[in-house]
Tab-separated table of C-alpha atoms in Angstrom:
chain	number	residue	atom	x	y	z
A	1	UNK	CA	99.324	129.856	108.532
A	2	UNK	CA	100.947	126.807	106.967
A	3	UNK	CA	101.710	128.710	103.760
A	4	UNK	CA	103.349	131.602	105.618
A	5	UNK	CA	105.482	129.212	107.674
A	6	UNK	CA	106.605	127.423	104.497
A	7	UNK	CA	107.487	130.742	102.827
A	8	UNK	CA	109.469	131.789	105.906
A	9	UNK	CA	111.353	128.480	105.901
A	10	UNK	CA	112.241	128.919	102.207
A	11	UNK	CA	113.608	132.425	102.845
A	12	UNK	CA	115.732	131.148	105.719
A	13	UNK	CA	116.932	128.002	103.902
A	14	UNK	CA	117.209	128.829	100.189
A	15	UNK	CA	120.023	126.351	99.511
A	16	UNK	CA	118.167	123.495	101.209
A	17	UNK	CA	114.985	124.396	99.330
A	18	UNK	CA	116.747	124.360	95.955
A	19	UNK	CA	118.449	121.041	96.740
A	20	UNK	CA	115.209	119.460	97.930
A	21	UNK	CA	113.320	120.788	94.917
A	22	UNK	CA	115.930	119.287	92.582
A	23	UNK	CA	115.691	115.935	94.372
A	24	UNK	CA	111.908	115.934	94.087
A	25	UNK	CA	112.116	116.789	90.377
A	26	UNK	CA	114.468	113.862	89.743
A	27	UNK	CA	112.308	111.495	91.760
A	28	UNK	CA	109.125	112.783	90.161
A	29	UNK	CA	110.495	112.213	86.674
A	30	UNK	CA	111.408	108.603	87.490
A	31	UNK	CA	108.004	107.885	89.032
A	32	UNK	CA	105.597	109.802	86.811
A	33	UNK	CA	107.179	109.574	83.359
A	34	UNK	CA	104.906	107.279	81.292
A	35	UNK	CA	103.748	105.719	84.567
A	36	UNK	CA	100.379	104.507	83.333
A	37	UNK	CA	101.348	103.255	79.907
A	38	UNK	CA	104.536	101.535	81.093
A	39	UNK	CA	103.140	99.970	84.260
A	40	UNK	CA	103.646	96.282	84.961
A	41	UNK	CA	100.283	94.495	84.668
A	42	UNK	CA	100.277	90.725	85.089
A	43	UNK	CA	98.329	88.225	87.185
A	44	UNK	CA	98.431	89.866	90.634
A	45	UNK	CA	97.631	93.305	89.250
A	46	UNK	CA	94.716	91.961	87.189
A	47	UNK	CA	93.365	90.130	90.247
A	48	UNK	CA	93.310	93.423	92.159
A	49	UNK	CA	91.845	95.250	89.150
A	50	UNK	CA	88.819	92.935	89.085
A	51	UNK	CA	88.272	93.445	92.825
A	52	UNK	CA	88.724	97.229	92.740
A	53	UNK	CA	86.381	97.526	89.758
A	54	UNK	CA	83.740	95.562	91.638
A	55	UNK	CA	83.946	98.154	94.424
A	56	UNK	CA	84.156	101.275	92.235
A	57	UNK	CA	81.602	100.255	89.590
A	58	UNK	CA	79.284	97.762	91.250
A	59	UNK	CA	79.426	98.930	94.868
A	60	UNK	CA	80.538	95.522	96.165
A	61	UNK	CA	82.067	95.240	99.627
A	62	UNK	CA	85.379	93.406	99.673
A	63	UNK	CA	86.446	92.009	103.042
A	64	UNK	CA	89.758	90.507	101.911
A	65	UNK	CA	92.622	91.531	99.690
A	66	UNK	CA	95.508	89.649	98.136
A	67	UNK	CA	96.654	86.210	99.218
A	68	UNK	CA	99.991	85.970	101.003
A	69	UNK	CA	103.034	84.574	99.205
A	70	UNK	CA	104.341	83.425	102.590
A	71	UNK	CA	103.155	80.007	103.746
A	72	UNK	CA	100.769	77.765	101.841
A	73	UNK	CA	98.780	80.639	100.282
A	74	UNK	CA	95.660	80.189	102.436
A	75	UNK	CA	96.199	83.391	104.431
A	76	UNK	CA	94.737	86.519	102.847
A	77	UNK	CA	95.514	90.129	103.657
A	78	UNK	CA	92.981	92.830	104.417
A	79	UNK	CA	91.420	94.993	101.692
A	80	UNK	CA	93.083	98.337	102.544
A	81	UNK	CA	95.081	98.399	99.298
A	82	UNK	CA	91.965	97.778	97.213
A	83	UNK	CA	90.079	100.682	98.768
A	84	UNK	CA	93.186	102.838	98.326
A	85	UNK	CA	92.806	102.382	94.559
A	86	UNK	CA	89.052	102.948	94.345
A	87	UNK	CA	89.115	106.765	93.832
A	88	UNK	CA	91.600	106.482	90.955
A	89	UNK	CA	89.606	103.682	89.301
A	90	UNK	CA	86.385	105.660	89.667
A	91	UNK	CA	88.001	108.726	88.055
A	92	UNK	CA	89.631	106.828	85.163
A	93	UNK	CA	86.800	104.517	84.183
A	94	UNK	CA	88.421	101.512	85.914
A	95	UNK	CA	91.644	101.901	83.961
A	96	UNK	CA	94.505	100.139	85.805
A	97	UNK	CA	96.700	103.133	84.974
A	98	UNK	CA	94.795	104.992	87.688
A	99	UNK	CA	96.097	102.494	90.240
A	100	UNK	CA	99.643	103.090	89.047
A	101	UNK	CA	99.191	106.834	89.567
A	102	UNK	CA	97.997	106.228	93.129
A	103	UNK	CA	101.124	104.237	93.957
A	104	UNK	CA	103.374	106.735	92.144
A	105	UNK	CA	101.956	109.663	94.141
A	106	UNK	CA	102.615	107.851	97.423
A	107	UNK	CA	106.096	106.881	96.204
A	108	UNK	CA	106.800	110.494	95.284
A	109	UNK	CA	105.618	111.726	98.694
A	110	UNK	CA	107.866	109.169	100.377
A	111	UNK	CA	110.921	111.005	98.968
A	112	UNK	CA	110.047	114.027	101.095
A	113	UNK	CA	109.354	111.765	104.075
A	114	UNK	CA	112.851	110.255	103.735
A	115	UNK	CA	114.287	113.767	103.874
A	116	UNK	CA	112.114	114.631	106.856
A	117	UNK	CA	112.983	111.456	108.780
A	118	UNK	CA	116.711	111.872	108.068
A	119	UNK	CA	116.533	115.464	109.249
A	120	UNK	CA	114.593	114.594	112.414
A	121	UNK	CA	116.840	111.657	113.305
A	122	UNK	CA	120.172	113.283	112.427
A	123	UNK	CA	120.549	116.474	110.396
A	124	UNK	CA	119.447	118.310	107.269
A	125	UNK	CA	122.530	117.029	105.440
A	126	UNK	CA	121.665	113.397	106.213
A	127	UNK	CA	118.078	114.009	105.114
A	128	UNK	CA	119.145	115.492	101.773
A	129	UNK	CA	121.695	112.770	101.012
A	130	UNK	CA	119.252	109.983	101.892
A	131	UNK	CA	116.439	111.584	99.882
A	132	UNK	CA	118.700	112.024	96.845
A	133	UNK	CA	119.875	108.405	96.819
A	134	UNK	CA	116.357	107.133	97.529
A	135	UNK	CA	114.795	109.252	94.782
A	136	UNK	CA	117.036	107.849	92.021
A	137	UNK	CA	117.290	104.224	93.170
A	138	UNK	CA	116.352	101.779	90.417
A	139	UNK	CA	114.765	99.354	92.899
A	140	UNK	CA	112.672	102.023	94.644
A	141	UNK	CA	111.628	103.759	91.420
A	142	UNK	CA	110.649	100.434	89.841
A	143	UNK	CA	108.351	99.431	92.708
A	144	UNK	CA	106.909	102.938	92.885
A	145	UNK	CA	105.447	102.865	89.355
A	146	UNK	CA	102.766	100.150	89.389
A	147	UNK	CA	99.873	98.895	91.470
A	148	UNK	CA	100.860	96.016	93.741
A	149	UNK	CA	99.943	95.663	97.388
A	150	UNK	CA	103.505	95.875	98.868
A	151	UNK	CA	104.432	98.985	96.863
A	152	UNK	CA	102.890	101.714	99.106
A	153	UNK	CA	104.571	100.238	102.211
A	154	UNK	CA	107.553	102.686	102.312
A	155	UNK	CA	105.234	105.702	102.564
A	156	UNK	CA	103.330	104.347	105.559
A	157	UNK	CA	106.486	102.955	107.209
A	158	UNK	CA	108.173	106.355	107.050
A	159	UNK	CA	105.103	108.065	108.523
A	160	UNK	CA	104.988	105.475	111.301
A	161	UNK	CA	108.646	106.029	112.266
A	162	UNK	CA	108.207	109.798	112.161
A	163	UNK	CA	105.383	109.290	114.657
A	164	UNK	CA	107.495	107.038	116.886
A	165	UNK	CA	110.325	109.580	116.887
A	166	UNK	CA	107.910	112.415	117.716
A	167	UNK	CA	106.431	110.448	120.622
A	168	UNK	CA	109.929	109.776	122.004
A	169	UNK	CA	110.778	113.476	122.283
A	170	UNK	CA	110.768	115.205	125.691
A	171	UNK	CA	108.088	117.870	125.861
A	172	UNK	CA	106.458	116.329	122.802
A	173	UNK	CA	103.691	118.188	121.012
A	174	UNK	CA	100.537	116.807	119.405
A	175	UNK	CA	101.091	113.415	121.051
A	176	UNK	CA	97.519	112.255	120.460
A	177	UNK	CA	97.704	113.116	116.762
A	178	UNK	CA	100.966	111.182	116.418
A	179	UNK	CA	99.433	108.188	118.231
A	180	UNK	CA	96.624	108.275	115.663
A	181	UNK	CA	99.173	108.417	112.817
A	182	UNK	CA	101.095	105.432	114.229
A	183	UNK	CA	97.864	103.465	114.724
A	184	UNK	CA	96.531	104.172	111.229
A	185	UNK	CA	99.860	103.425	109.527
A	186	UNK	CA	100.252	100.190	111.477
A	187	UNK	CA	96.721	99.126	110.544
A	188	UNK	CA	97.368	99.793	106.846
A	189	UNK	CA	100.801	98.157	106.789
A	190	UNK	CA	99.418	94.953	108.323
A	191	UNK	CA	97.251	94.651	105.193
A	192	UNK	CA	99.901	95.442	102.572
A	193	UNK	CA	102.137	92.418	103.114
A	194	UNK	CA	102.316	89.511	105.540
A	195	UNK	CA	105.864	90.430	106.590
A	196	UNK	CA	104.418	93.432	108.457
A	197	UNK	CA	102.399	91.085	110.698
A	198	UNK	CA	105.630	89.575	112.002
A	199	UNK	CA	107.887	92.650	111.896
A	200	UNK	CA	105.779	95.513	113.267
A	201	UNK	CA	104.652	94.150	116.682
A	202	UNK	CA	108.185	93.354	117.955
A	203	UNK	CA	109.629	96.469	116.312
A	204	UNK	CA	107.079	98.822	117.878
A	205	UNK	CA	107.365	97.111	121.264
A	206	UNK	CA	111.168	97.325	121.204
A	207	UNK	CA	111.174	100.998	120.207
A	208	UNK	CA	108.587	101.926	122.842
A	209	UNK	CA	110.631	100.186	125.561
A	210	UNK	CA	114.095	101.360	124.524
A	211	UNK	CA	113.018	104.924	123.717
A	212	UNK	CA	110.880	105.003	126.900
A	213	UNK	CA	107.732	106.174	125.160
A	214	UNK	CA	105.035	106.805	127.761
A	215	UNK	CA	101.412	107.156	126.728
A	216	UNK	CA	98.224	107.856	128.634
A	217	UNK	CA	95.798	104.955	128.873
A	218	UNK	CA	93.321	106.530	126.495
A	219	UNK	CA	96.094	107.173	123.925
A	220	UNK	CA	96.980	103.472	124.054
A	221	UNK	CA	93.314	102.607	123.502
A	222	UNK	CA	93.155	105.094	120.612
A	223	UNK	CA	96.200	103.596	118.864
A	224	UNK	CA	95.148	99.983	119.352
A	225	UNK	CA	91.556	100.854	118.480
A	226	UNK	CA	92.580	102.327	115.123
A	227	UNK	CA	94.665	99.262	114.337
A	228	UNK	CA	91.760	96.998	115.268
A	229	UNK	CA	89.220	99.060	113.353
A	230	UNK	CA	91.215	98.665	110.135
A	231	UNK	CA	91.331	94.888	110.655
A	232	UNK	CA	87.518	94.631	111.015
A	233	UNK	CA	86.919	93.450	107.410
A	234	UNK	CA	89.239	90.477	107.957
A	235	UNK	CA	87.617	89.740	111.321
A	236	UNK	CA	84.112	89.833	109.832
A	237	UNK	CA	85.157	87.492	107.016
A	238	UNK	CA	86.860	85.219	109.532
A	239	UNK	CA	83.716	84.928	111.641
A	240	UNK	CA	81.605	84.259	108.555
A	241	UNK	CA	83.930	81.592	107.127
A	242	UNK	CA	84.874	79.399	110.080
A	243	UNK	CA	88.082	81.323	110.906
A	244	UNK	CA	89.628	80.730	107.490
A	245	UNK	CA	91.973	83.750	107.780
A	246	UNK	CA	93.148	82.762	111.260
A	247	UNK	CA	93.802	79.237	110.018
A	248	UNK	CA	95.918	80.591	107.165
A	249	UNK	CA	97.938	82.747	109.563
A	250	UNK	CA	98.439	79.779	111.855
A	251	UNK	CA	99.719	77.730	108.927
A	252	UNK	CA	102.409	80.369	108.302
A	253	UNK	CA	103.483	80.380	111.960
A	254	UNK	CA	103.247	76.620	112.350
A	255	UNK	CA	105.068	75.977	109.086
A	256	UNK	CA	108.027	78.129	110.154
A	257	UNK	CA	108.218	76.502	113.573
A	258	UNK	CA	108.076	72.895	112.334
A	259	UNK	CA	110.787	73.202	109.652
A	260	UNK	CA	114.016	72.366	111.440
A	261	UNK	CA	116.770	73.753	109.283
A	262	UNK	CA	120.327	74.086	110.455
A	263	UNK	CA	120.913	77.383	112.257
A	264	UNK	CA	123.989	78.116	110.159
A	265	UNK	CA	122.015	77.480	106.970
A	266	UNK	CA	119.282	79.855	108.147
A	267	UNK	CA	121.829	82.542	108.971
A	268	UNK	CA	123.511	82.219	105.580
A	269	UNK	CA	120.105	82.284	103.874
A	270	UNK	CA	119.116	85.498	105.678
A	271	UNK	CA	122.458	87.235	105.174
A	272	UNK	CA	122.352	86.417	101.468
A	273	UNK	CA	118.832	87.887	101.183
A	274	UNK	CA	119.817	91.118	102.955
A	275	UNK	CA	123.046	91.330	100.961
A	276	UNK	CA	121.032	91.051	97.737
A	277	UNK	CA	118.563	93.699	98.910
A	278	UNK	CA	121.279	96.212	99.837
A	279	UNK	CA	123.034	95.737	96.495
A	280	UNK	CA	119.824	96.125	94.519
A	281	UNK	CA	118.679	99.143	96.515
A	282	UNK	CA	121.841	101.169	96.060
A	283	UNK	CA	123.565	100.117	92.821
A	284	UNK	CA	121.786	96.943	91.643
A	285	UNK	CA	124.427	94.536	90.324
A	286	UNK	CA	127.098	97.124	89.557
A	287	UNK	CA	129.569	98.686	92.005
A	288	UNK	CA	128.822	96.048	94.641
A	289	UNK	CA	131.988	96.707	96.700
A	290	UNK	CA	131.103	100.385	97.020
A	291	UNK	CA	127.520	99.591	98.053
A	292	UNK	CA	128.674	97.140	100.728
A	293	UNK	CA	131.382	99.518	101.934
A	294	UNK	CA	128.891	102.359	102.369
A	295	UNK	CA	126.406	100.108	104.163
A	296	UNK	CA	129.136	98.750	106.411
A	297	UNK	CA	130.391	102.244	107.193
A	298	UNK	CA	126.918	103.566	107.994
A	299	UNK	CA	125.986	100.573	110.156
A	300	UNK	CA	129.283	100.796	112.020
A	301	UNK	CA	128.803	104.496	112.679
A	302	UNK	CA	125.284	103.914	114.021
A	303	UNK	CA	126.408	101.045	116.261
A	304	UNK	CA	129.408	102.979	117.634
A	305	UNK	CA	127.354	106.071	118.381
A	306	UNK	CA	124.703	103.956	120.087
A	307	UNK	CA	127.252	102.193	122.304
A	308	UNK	CA	128.982	105.443	123.245
A	309	UNK	CA	125.848	107.467	123.964
A	310	UNK	CA	123.097	104.946	124.736
A	311	UNK	CA	121.254	107.257	127.124
A	312	UNK	CA	121.765	110.449	125.178
A	313	UNK	CA	118.833	112.009	123.265
A	314	UNK	CA	121.001	112.100	120.133
A	315	UNK	CA	121.103	108.282	120.153
A	316	UNK	CA	117.407	107.986	119.312
A	317	UNK	CA	118.027	108.150	115.566
A	318	UNK	CA	120.719	105.474	115.757
A	319	UNK	CA	118.475	103.221	117.833
A	320	UNK	CA	115.514	103.570	115.457
A	321	UNK	CA	117.571	102.662	112.366
A	322	UNK	CA	119.362	99.760	114.064
A	323	UNK	CA	116.075	98.352	115.355
A	324	UNK	CA	114.573	98.801	111.884
A	325	UNK	CA	117.450	96.691	110.544
A	326	UNK	CA	117.810	94.036	113.247
A	327	UNK	CA	114.170	93.132	113.954
A	328	UNK	CA	113.381	92.200	110.315
A	329	UNK	CA	116.677	90.302	110.165
A	330	UNK	CA	115.628	88.144	113.123
A	331	UNK	CA	112.106	87.690	111.730
A	332	UNK	CA	113.266	86.798	108.209
A	333	UNK	CA	115.701	84.360	109.776
A	334	UNK	CA	112.652	82.252	110.694
A	335	UNK	CA	111.309	82.129	107.135
A	336	UNK	CA	111.891	78.807	105.420
A	337	UNK	CA	110.835	80.017	101.969
A	338	UNK	CA	112.688	82.238	99.526
A	339	UNK	CA	112.898	85.860	100.719
A	340	UNK	CA	111.953	87.844	97.623
A	341	UNK	CA	112.901	91.481	97.091
A	342	UNK	CA	109.374	92.733	97.685
A	343	UNK	CA	109.525	91.258	101.207
A	344	UNK	CA	111.827	94.197	101.948
A	345	UNK	CA	109.239	96.853	101.029
A	346	UNK	CA	109.039	97.830	104.712
A	347	UNK	CA	112.781	98.462	104.616
A	348	UNK	CA	113.139	100.261	101.284
A	349	UNK	CA	114.136	103.651	102.802
A	350	UNK	CA	116.486	102.103	105.386
A	351	UNK	CA	119.699	101.553	103.351
A	352	UNK	CA	119.667	105.147	102.139
A	353	UNK	CA	119.361	106.562	105.653
A	354	UNK	CA	122.168	104.283	106.865
A	355	UNK	CA	124.421	105.190	103.930
A	356	UNK	CA	123.637	108.893	104.378
A	357	UNK	CA	124.604	108.654	108.050
A	358	UNK	CA	127.929	107.085	107.034
A	359	UNK	CA	128.618	109.701	104.359
A	360	UNK	CA	127.748	112.457	106.854
A	361	UNK	CA	130.279	110.974	109.290
A	362	UNK	CA	132.934	111.177	106.574
A	363	UNK	CA	132.053	114.834	106.059
A	364	UNK	CA	132.342	115.562	109.775
A	365	UNK	CA	135.838	114.118	109.874
A	366	UNK	CA	137.108	117.010	107.768
A	367	UNK	CA	139.979	115.186	106.108
A	368	UNK	CA	137.569	113.046	104.084
A	369	UNK	CA	135.454	115.903	102.738
A	370	UNK	CA	137.158	115.780	99.365
A	371	UNK	CA	135.709	112.291	98.893
A	372	UNK	CA	132.142	113.079	99.875
A	373	UNK	CA	130.892	115.143	96.922
A	374	UNK	CA	132.387	112.827	94.220
A	375	UNK	CA	130.998	109.842	96.112
A	376	UNK	CA	127.490	111.284	96.189
A	377	UNK	CA	127.669	112.345	92.533
A	378	UNK	CA	128.889	108.874	91.501
A	379	UNK	CA	126.213	107.052	93.510
A	380	UNK	CA	123.317	109.293	92.488
A	381	UNK	CA	124.404	109.693	88.869
A	382	UNK	CA	124.854	105.986	88.282
A	383	UNK	CA	121.557	105.120	89.976
A	384	UNK	CA	119.666	107.769	87.987
A	385	UNK	CA	121.123	106.462	84.731
A	386	UNK	CA	120.010	102.920	85.598
A	387	UNK	CA	116.521	104.019	86.580
A	388	UNK	CA	115.951	106.223	83.534
A	389	UNK	CA	117.334	103.516	81.235
A	390	UNK	CA	114.849	100.963	82.625
A	391	UNK	CA	112.024	102.584	80.642
A	392	UNK	CA	113.997	104.259	77.873
A	393	UNK	CA	112.485	104.213	74.411
A	394	UNK	CA	108.976	103.519	75.689
A	395	UNK	CA	109.858	100.026	76.954
A	396	UNK	CA	109.868	98.695	80.500
A	397	UNK	CA	112.892	96.604	81.337
A	398	UNK	CA	112.036	93.420	83.199
A	399	UNK	CA	113.412	93.851	86.721
A	400	UNK	CA	116.577	91.871	87.368
A	401	UNK	CA	116.897	90.952	83.697
A	402	UNK	CA	119.579	92.092	81.248
A	403	UNK	CA	118.998	95.407	79.420
A	404	UNK	CA	117.783	93.666	76.260
A	405	UNK	CA	114.844	91.897	77.913
A	406	UNK	CA	111.640	93.875	78.336
A	407	UNK	CA	108.399	93.031	80.108
A	408	UNK	CA	105.001	93.558	78.561
A	409	UNK	CA	103.479	96.847	79.645
A	410	UNK	CA	99.885	97.878	80.179
A	411	UNK	CA	100.075	99.862	76.939
A	412	UNK	CA	101.193	96.799	74.971
A	413	UNK	CA	98.540	94.583	76.535
A	414	UNK	CA	95.878	97.176	75.715
A	415	UNK	CA	97.150	97.310	72.123
A	416	UNK	CA	97.081	93.504	71.897
A	417	UNK	CA	93.526	93.465	73.264
A	418	UNK	CA	92.376	96.064	70.743
A	419	UNK	CA	94.029	94.106	67.919
A	420	UNK	CA	92.246	90.896	68.938
A	421	UNK	CA	88.876	92.630	69.269
A	422	UNK	CA	89.230	94.172	65.820
A	423	UNK	CA	90.293	90.904	64.201
A	424	UNK	CA	87.575	88.845	65.882
A	425	UNK	CA	84.954	91.221	64.455
A	426	UNK	CA	82.267	90.178	66.908
A	427	UNK	CA	82.987	86.430	66.858
A	428	UNK	CA	83.288	84.717	70.264
A	429	UNK	CA	86.874	83.808	71.106
A	430	UNK	CA	88.995	82.376	73.875
A	431	UNK	CA	92.350	83.713	75.094
A	432	UNK	CA	95.524	82.138	76.442
A	433	UNK	CA	99.030	83.432	77.119
A	434	UNK	CA	102.499	81.855	77.223
A	435	UNK	CA	104.747	81.537	79.120
A	436	UNK	CA	104.198	84.420	81.560
A	437	UNK	CA	100.828	84.690	83.394
A	438	UNK	CA	99.264	87.531	81.422
A	439	UNK	CA	96.021	85.616	80.829
A	440	UNK	CA	94.124	87.256	83.702
A	441	UNK	CA	95.421	90.640	82.516
A	442	UNK	CA	94.069	90.065	79.028
A	443	UNK	CA	90.768	88.855	80.470
A	444	UNK	CA	90.394	92.096	82.430
A	445	UNK	CA	91.236	94.362	79.491
A	446	UNK	CA	89.007	92.463	77.075
A	447	UNK	CA	86.164	92.386	79.588
A	448	UNK	CA	86.645	96.089	80.280
A	449	UNK	CA	86.296	96.708	76.534
A	450	UNK	CA	82.960	94.878	76.526
A	451	UNK	CA	84.181	91.740	74.731
A	452	UNK	CA	84.973	89.138	77.410
A	453	UNK	CA	86.523	85.861	76.195
A	454	UNK	CA	84.343	82.754	75.938
A	455	UNK	CA	85.979	79.626	77.369
A	456	UNK	CA	84.850	77.080	74.766
A	457	UNK	CA	84.869	79.278	71.673
A	458	UNK	CA	86.291	77.774	68.474
A	459	UNK	CA	88.385	80.846	67.734
A	460	UNK	CA	91.444	81.040	69.986
A	461	UNK	CA	94.049	83.774	70.331
A	462	UNK	CA	97.309	83.011	72.097
A	463	UNK	CA	99.649	85.757	73.220
A	464	UNK	CA	103.246	84.514	73.436
A	465	UNK	CA	105.626	86.722	75.406
A	466	UNK	CA	109.301	87.102	74.454
A	467	UNK	CA	111.566	88.833	71.964
A	468	UNK	CA	112.478	85.476	70.353
A	469	UNK	CA	109.692	83.048	71.362
A	470	UNK	CA	109.783	79.403	70.335
A	471	UNK	CA	106.961	78.985	67.832
A	472	UNK	CA	108.004	75.616	66.406
A	473	UNK	CA	105.034	73.698	67.820
A	474	UNK	CA	102.615	76.223	66.327
A	475	UNK	CA	104.239	76.231	62.897
A	476	UNK	CA	103.489	72.515	62.523
A	477	UNK	CA	99.782	73.185	62.843
A	478	UNK	CA	97.404	74.131	60.064
A	479	UNK	CA	94.919	76.958	59.886
A	480	UNK	CA	96.837	79.444	62.001
A	481	UNK	CA	97.770	83.103	61.588
A	482	UNK	CA	100.748	84.650	63.399
A	483	UNK	CA	101.290	88.359	64.004
A	484	UNK	CA	104.769	89.387	65.204
A	485	UNK	CA	105.196	92.428	67.459
A	486	UNK	CA	108.198	93.913	69.249
A	487	UNK	CA	108.367	91.512	72.206
A	488	UNK	CA	105.257	89.382	71.846
A	489	UNK	CA	103.389	87.350	69.253
A	490	UNK	CA	99.640	86.852	68.722
A	491	UNK	CA	98.618	83.495	67.269
A	492	UNK	CA	95.122	82.979	65.831
A	493	UNK	CA	93.795	79.458	65.474
A	494	UNK	CA	90.507	77.673	64.851
A	495	UNK	CA	90.123	74.816	67.342
A	496	UNK	CA	87.486	72.225	68.174
A	497	UNK	CA	85.193	73.144	71.056
A	498	UNK	CA	86.488	70.171	73.039
A	499	UNK	CA	90.116	71.333	72.722
A	500	UNK	CA	91.424	72.793	75.955
């Protein structure tokens, strides 16, 4: 039935099918090309790798996931992301590349969800434009290629908003199924990053009120029950450990409420963070004026349409996008810490839908149509070039760094581990890394190879990251061997057992 409906849709919409297929091919190339070998694998990823391996190999039950970067670090997220990676680890022999493939598959599927949401909220044209720009974005492609707990957030956020939009429709179909989708996605998102804990409750409440979503009592229980069920591991851990998780969450809330910064400073801080996110999402550091102009145009179009037709069914798409923008802005305004780019994982698809709505408005005006196609080609072409260039030549460019600076990849770390194992020839050794925190990564790879480091061993290997590392303090020492590689160095040294 599903296959026949899809075939019928293709026959009726051949041009849309070809365009969508081309978009998916572009996005698939940027997400799957060398995804395992060129994945980013440092401290956070190695932490998760140890936990996922304990589930997949040893059958351990993990009740908590990653610690939150918001607050004092005592609050820990739920384990949903860890269990998401278990099948891939089990199939690949606990190779972290399997985790990267899991994230890449979800990131690839999110391209289609962007198209679907744009189409449902506005039109097929908006869906295609948004999906194209989203598929080639350097920021989105970068975060869709490696295992990190915030990275699957766009997929689940898009599914959640598709469910909200479906529930807001008159004469809606499959309402109970959509309630289940919203509940499951909310429960997962609350465990991917702490920002979701503060963004989703007010956002969902606002959308349900403004869009006048009415549910039966048992549908409300179903949705809330699914959210609660997914939080059970955290609750169990909390009860077993004197409410440690609740205390950590309270520290985040209390810390934000007791820091009395000037309101103007907070506003400037938040605007700067959103400004940086929009630039990075669309064109990174290049063509900033065009990125801001397109965002301003799209936001203005949404606001004007909402004001003019507040009660009209067509305004639902405008309301959803504006709420998706404004609620996080208000929430992030309360943060006293630095708002990093990954805090915007819940919002990754948003700029592209807003920009697509603005470009579609230009097309509808008629007299601006001559600008639309060159504008789309310029935006998509430039973004694709940036994204493809980030891993050109088998190297992964460090995000936000100049083109000549490359991060260590999983493939390079595996090669370094193999080199150390071969050179040690069965002798016990210790490992350290400088200056970037790759030590836990090396520990995992060496342990996975059956040769875990020994803390007080006399033989020490130090991995120094950088294309031109400062080795002066090592060169003054005796009894050392240095091996130079493309963007890292391995230093071998005999040390006393008391040396730390």
